Amino acid sequence: MPETVLKPRTRTKPKVERPKLHKVILLNDDFTPRAFVVTVLKGEFRLSEDQAYRVMITAHRKGICVVAVLPRDVAETKATRATDAGKAKGYPLMFTTEPEE
Ligand code: TYC
């Protein structure tokens, strides 16, 4: 009779944790031109014209809008670069980040 081959019944715990994702949030203000917000969203977050317009108008109407959900370092870098793009033009345009629930 052939030898019985048993399948191992132990499981190895995955060793890598998923990096925690962070939301990039766009805040409305009364001064930054709409077209400039759209340009920054397209350039920094690779949104299409349509997506960028929708994000901008949502922030304009509701006060804030989630732009992207990204690994923490990428989210922070992009939020800083996008905020700095406004600052360079003298606009109070503001992007923040927060951990995703
Ligand atoms: N509220 C600005 C205006 O009326 C446009 C704007 C939209 C600014 C979204 C910031 O996150 C923003 N010119």
PDB file of C-alpha atoms and ligand atoms in Angstrom:
ATOM      1  CA  MET A   1       0.000   0.000   0.000  1.00  0.00           C
ATOM      2  CA  PRO A   2       1.390   3.452  -0.861  1.00  0.00           C
ATOM      3  CA  GLU A   3       2.410   5.696   1.963  1.00  0.00           C
ATOM      4  CA  THR A   4      -0.218   8.327   2.962  1.00  0.00           C
ATOM      5  CA  VAL A   5       0.960  11.840   2.298  1.00  0.00           C
ATOM      6  CA  LEU A   6      -0.547  14.265   4.762  1.00  0.00           C
ATOM      7  CA  LYS A   7      -1.062  17.910   3.891  1.00  0.00           C
ATOM      8  CA  PRO A   8       0.510  20.161   6.503  1.00  0.00           C
ATOM      9  CA  ARG A   9      -2.244  21.716   8.614  1.00  0.00           C
ATOM     10  CA  THR A  10      -0.353  24.705   9.887  1.00  0.00           C
ATOM     11  CA  ARG A  11      -0.764  28.152   8.392  1.00  0.00           C
ATOM     12  CA  THR A  12       1.908  30.771   8.316  1.00  0.00           C
ATOM     13  CA  LYS A  13       0.768  34.197   9.421  1.00  0.00           C
ATOM     14  CA  PRO A  14       1.413  36.801   6.728  1.00  0.00           C
ATOM     15  CA  LYS A  15       4.477  38.771   7.813  1.00  0.00           C
ATOM     16  CA  VAL A  16       3.837  41.973   5.899  1.00  0.00           C
ATOM     17  CA  GLU A  17       1.181  44.398   7.072  1.00  0.00           C
ATOM     18  CA  ARG A  18      -0.717  46.539   4.606  1.00  0.00           C
ATOM     19  CA  PRO A  19       0.571  50.107   4.748  1.00  0.00           C
ATOM     20  CA  LYS A  20      -2.087  52.313   6.338  1.00  0.00           C
ATOM     21  CA  LEU A  21      -3.749  54.522   3.778  1.00  0.00           C
ATOM     22  CA  HIS A  22      -4.337  58.217   4.250  1.00  0.00           C
ATOM     23  CA  LYS A  23      -6.934  60.481   2.690  1.00  0.00           C
ATOM     24  CA  VAL A  24      -5.836  63.688   0.986  1.00  0.00           C
ATOM     25  CA  ILE A  25      -8.493  66.318   1.639  1.00  0.00           C
ATOM     26  CA  LEU A  26      -9.050  69.545  -0.274  1.00  0.00           C
ATOM     27  CA  LEU A  27     -10.416  72.479   1.747  1.00  0.00           C
ATOM     28  CA  ASN A  28     -12.474  75.273   0.246  1.00  0.00           C
ATOM     29  CA  ASP A  29     -11.453  78.925   0.544  1.00  0.00           C
ATOM     30  CA  ASP A  30     -12.883  82.166  -0.841  1.00  0.00           C
ATOM     31  CA  PHE A  31      -9.865  83.312  -2.858  1.00  0.00           C
ATOM     32  CA  THR A  32      -8.242  80.589  -4.949  1.00  0.00           C
ATOM     33  CA  PRO A  33      -9.623  80.684  -8.518  1.00  0.00           C
ATOM     34  CA  ARG A  34     -11.579  77.572  -9.498  1.00  0.00           C
ATOM     35  CA  ALA A  35      -9.475  77.027 -12.619  1.00  0.00           C
ATOM     36  CA  PHE A  36      -6.274  77.074 -10.567  1.00  0.00           C
ATOM     37  CA  VAL A  37      -7.650  74.413  -8.190  1.00  0.00           C
ATOM     38  CA  VAL A  38      -8.499  72.234 -11.208  1.00  0.00           C
ATOM     39  CA  THR A  39      -4.987  72.696 -12.645  1.00  0.00           C
ATOM     40  CA  VAL A  40      -3.343  71.681  -9.366  1.00  0.00           C
ATOM     41  CA  LEU A  41      -5.599  68.616  -9.015  1.00  0.00           C
ATOM     42  CA  LYS A  42      -4.736  67.487 -12.538  1.00  0.00           C
ATOM     43  CA  GLY A  43      -1.012  68.095 -12.147  1.00  0.00           C
ATOM     44  CA  GLU A  44      -0.428  66.700  -8.676  1.00  0.00           C
ATOM     45  CA  PHE A  45      -3.046  63.946  -8.442  1.00  0.00           C
ATOM     46  CA  ARG A  46      -3.240  62.928 -12.117  1.00  0.00           C
ATOM     47  CA  LEU A  47      -6.999  63.523 -12.232  1.00  0.00           C
ATOM     48  CA  SER A  48      -8.744  64.042 -15.580  1.00  0.00           C
ATOM     49  CA  GLU A  49     -10.315  67.443 -16.316  1.00  0.00           C
ATOM     50  CA  ASP A  50     -13.688  65.963 -15.414  1.00  0.00           C
ATOM     51  CA  GLN A  51     -12.581  64.347 -12.158  1.00  0.00           C
ATOM     52  CA  ALA A  52     -10.663  67.490 -11.138  1.00  0.00           C
ATOM     53  CA  TYR A  53     -13.685  69.706 -11.818  1.00  0.00           C
ATOM     54  CA  ARG A  54     -15.959  67.434  -9.749  1.00  0.00           C
ATOM     55  CA  VAL A  55     -13.552  67.392  -6.794  1.00  0.00           C
ATOM     56  CA  MET A  56     -13.108  71.190  -6.956  1.00  0.00           C
ATOM     57  CA  ILE A  57     -16.861  71.904  -7.149  1.00  0.00           C
ATOM     58  CA  THR A  58     -17.596  69.461  -4.294  1.00  0.00           C
ATOM     59  CA  ALA A  59     -15.066  71.246  -2.049  1.00  0.00           C
ATOM     60  CA  HIS A  60     -16.495  74.600  -3.180  1.00  0.00           C
ATOM     61  CA  ARG A  61     -20.062  73.572  -2.273  1.00  0.00           C
ATOM     62  CA  LYS A  62     -19.536  71.379   0.777  1.00  0.00           C
ATOM     63  CA  GLY A  63     -16.326  72.814   2.251  1.00  0.00           C
ATOM     64  CA  ILE A  64     -14.129  69.761   1.772  1.00  0.00           C
ATOM     65  CA  CYS A  65     -13.616  66.881  -0.642  1.00  0.00           C
ATOM     66  CA  VAL A  66     -11.491  63.727  -0.530  1.00  0.00           C
ATOM     67  CA  VAL A  67      -9.054  63.886  -3.444  1.00  0.00           C
ATOM     68  CA  ALA A  68      -7.228  60.554  -3.120  1.00  0.00           C
ATOM     69  CA  VAL A  69      -6.462  57.683  -0.727  1.00  0.00           C
ATOM     70  CA  LEU A  70      -2.761  56.828  -0.719  1.00  0.00           C
ATOM     71  CA  PRO A  71       0.047  55.404   1.429  1.00  0.00           C
ATOM     72  CA  ARG A  72       0.891  57.934   4.142  1.00  0.00           C
ATOM     73  CA  ASP A  73       4.185  59.264   2.745  1.00  0.00           C
ATOM     74  CA  VAL A  74       2.756  59.698  -0.758  1.00  0.00           C
ATOM     75  CA  ALA A  75      -0.371  61.399   0.625  1.00  0.00           C
ATOM     76  CA  GLU A  76       1.703  63.823   2.713  1.00  0.00           C
ATOM     77  CA  THR A  77       4.114  64.651  -0.099  1.00  0.00           C
ATOM     78  CA  LYS A  78       1.319  65.351  -2.564  1.00  0.00           C
ATOM     79  CA  ALA A  79      -0.696  67.412  -0.067  1.00  0.00           C
ATOM     80  CA  THR A  80       2.373  69.533   0.698  1.00  0.00           C
ATOM     81  CA  ARG A  81       3.287  70.018  -2.958  1.00  0.00           C
ATOM     82  CA  ALA A  82      -0.282  70.972  -3.902  1.00  0.00           C
ATOM     83  CA  THR A  83      -0.572  73.411  -0.977  1.00  0.00           C
ATOM     84  CA  ASP A  84       2.811  74.929  -1.921  1.00  0.00           C
ATOM     85  CA  ALA A  85       1.657  75.406  -5.530  1.00  0.00           C
ATOM     86  CA  GLY A  86      -1.102  77.691  -4.207  1.00  0.00           C
ATOM     87  CA  LYS A  87       1.244  79.447  -1.804  1.00  0.00           C
ATOM     88  CA  ALA A  88       3.639  80.230  -4.671  1.00  0.00           C
ATOM     89  CA  LYS A  89       0.793  82.168  -6.329  1.00  0.00           C
ATOM     90  CA  GLY A  90      -0.294  83.856  -3.098  1.00  0.00           C
ATOM     91  CA  TYR A  91      -3.426  81.695  -2.708  1.00  0.00           C
ATOM     92  CA  PRO A  92      -4.587  80.123   0.581  1.00  0.00           C
ATOM     93  CA  LEU A  93      -5.317  76.795  -1.159  1.00  0.00           C
ATOM     94  CA  MET A  94      -5.046  74.014   1.416  1.00  0.00           C
ATOM     95  CA  PHE A  95      -4.703  70.233   1.295  1.00  0.00           C
ATOM     96  CA  THR A  96      -4.543  68.120   4.462  1.00  0.00           C
ATOM     97  CA  THR A  97      -4.200  64.395   5.163  1.00  0.00           C
ATOM     98  CA  GLU A  98      -5.813  62.064   7.684  1.00  0.00           C
ATOM     99  CA  PRO A  99      -5.654  58.318   8.267  1.00  0.00           C
ATOM    100  CA  GLU A 100      -8.403  56.288   6.665  1.00  0.00           C
ATOM    101  CA  GLU A 101     -10.761  54.594   9.184  1.00  0.00           C
TER     102      GLU A 101
HETATM  103  N1  TYC B   1     -14.229  78.865  -3.561  1.00  0.00           N
HETATM  104  C1  TYC B   1     -13.281  79.256  -4.582  1.00  0.00           C
HETATM  105  C2  TYC B   1     -13.878  80.367  -5.423  1.00  0.00           C
HETATM  106  O1  TYC B   1     -15.071  80.604  -5.378  1.00  0.00           O
HETATM  107  C3  TYC B   1     -12.881  78.091  -5.491  1.00  0.00           C
HETATM  108  C4  TYC B   1     -12.316  76.955  -4.707  1.00  0.00           C
HETATM  109  C5  TYC B   1     -12.865  75.687  -4.824  1.00  0.00           C
HETATM  110  C6  TYC B   1     -11.250  77.157  -3.855  1.00  0.00           C
HETATM  111  C7  TYC B   1     -12.359  74.620  -4.086  1.00  0.00           C
HETATM  112  C8  TYC B   1     -10.712  76.094  -3.118  1.00  0.00           C
HETATM  113  O2  TYC B   1     -10.781  73.802  -2.532  1.00  0.00           O
HETATM  114  C9  TYC B   1     -11.278  74.837  -3.240  1.00  0.00           C
HETATM  115  N2  TYC B   1     -13.064  81.040  -6.213  1.00  0.00           N
END
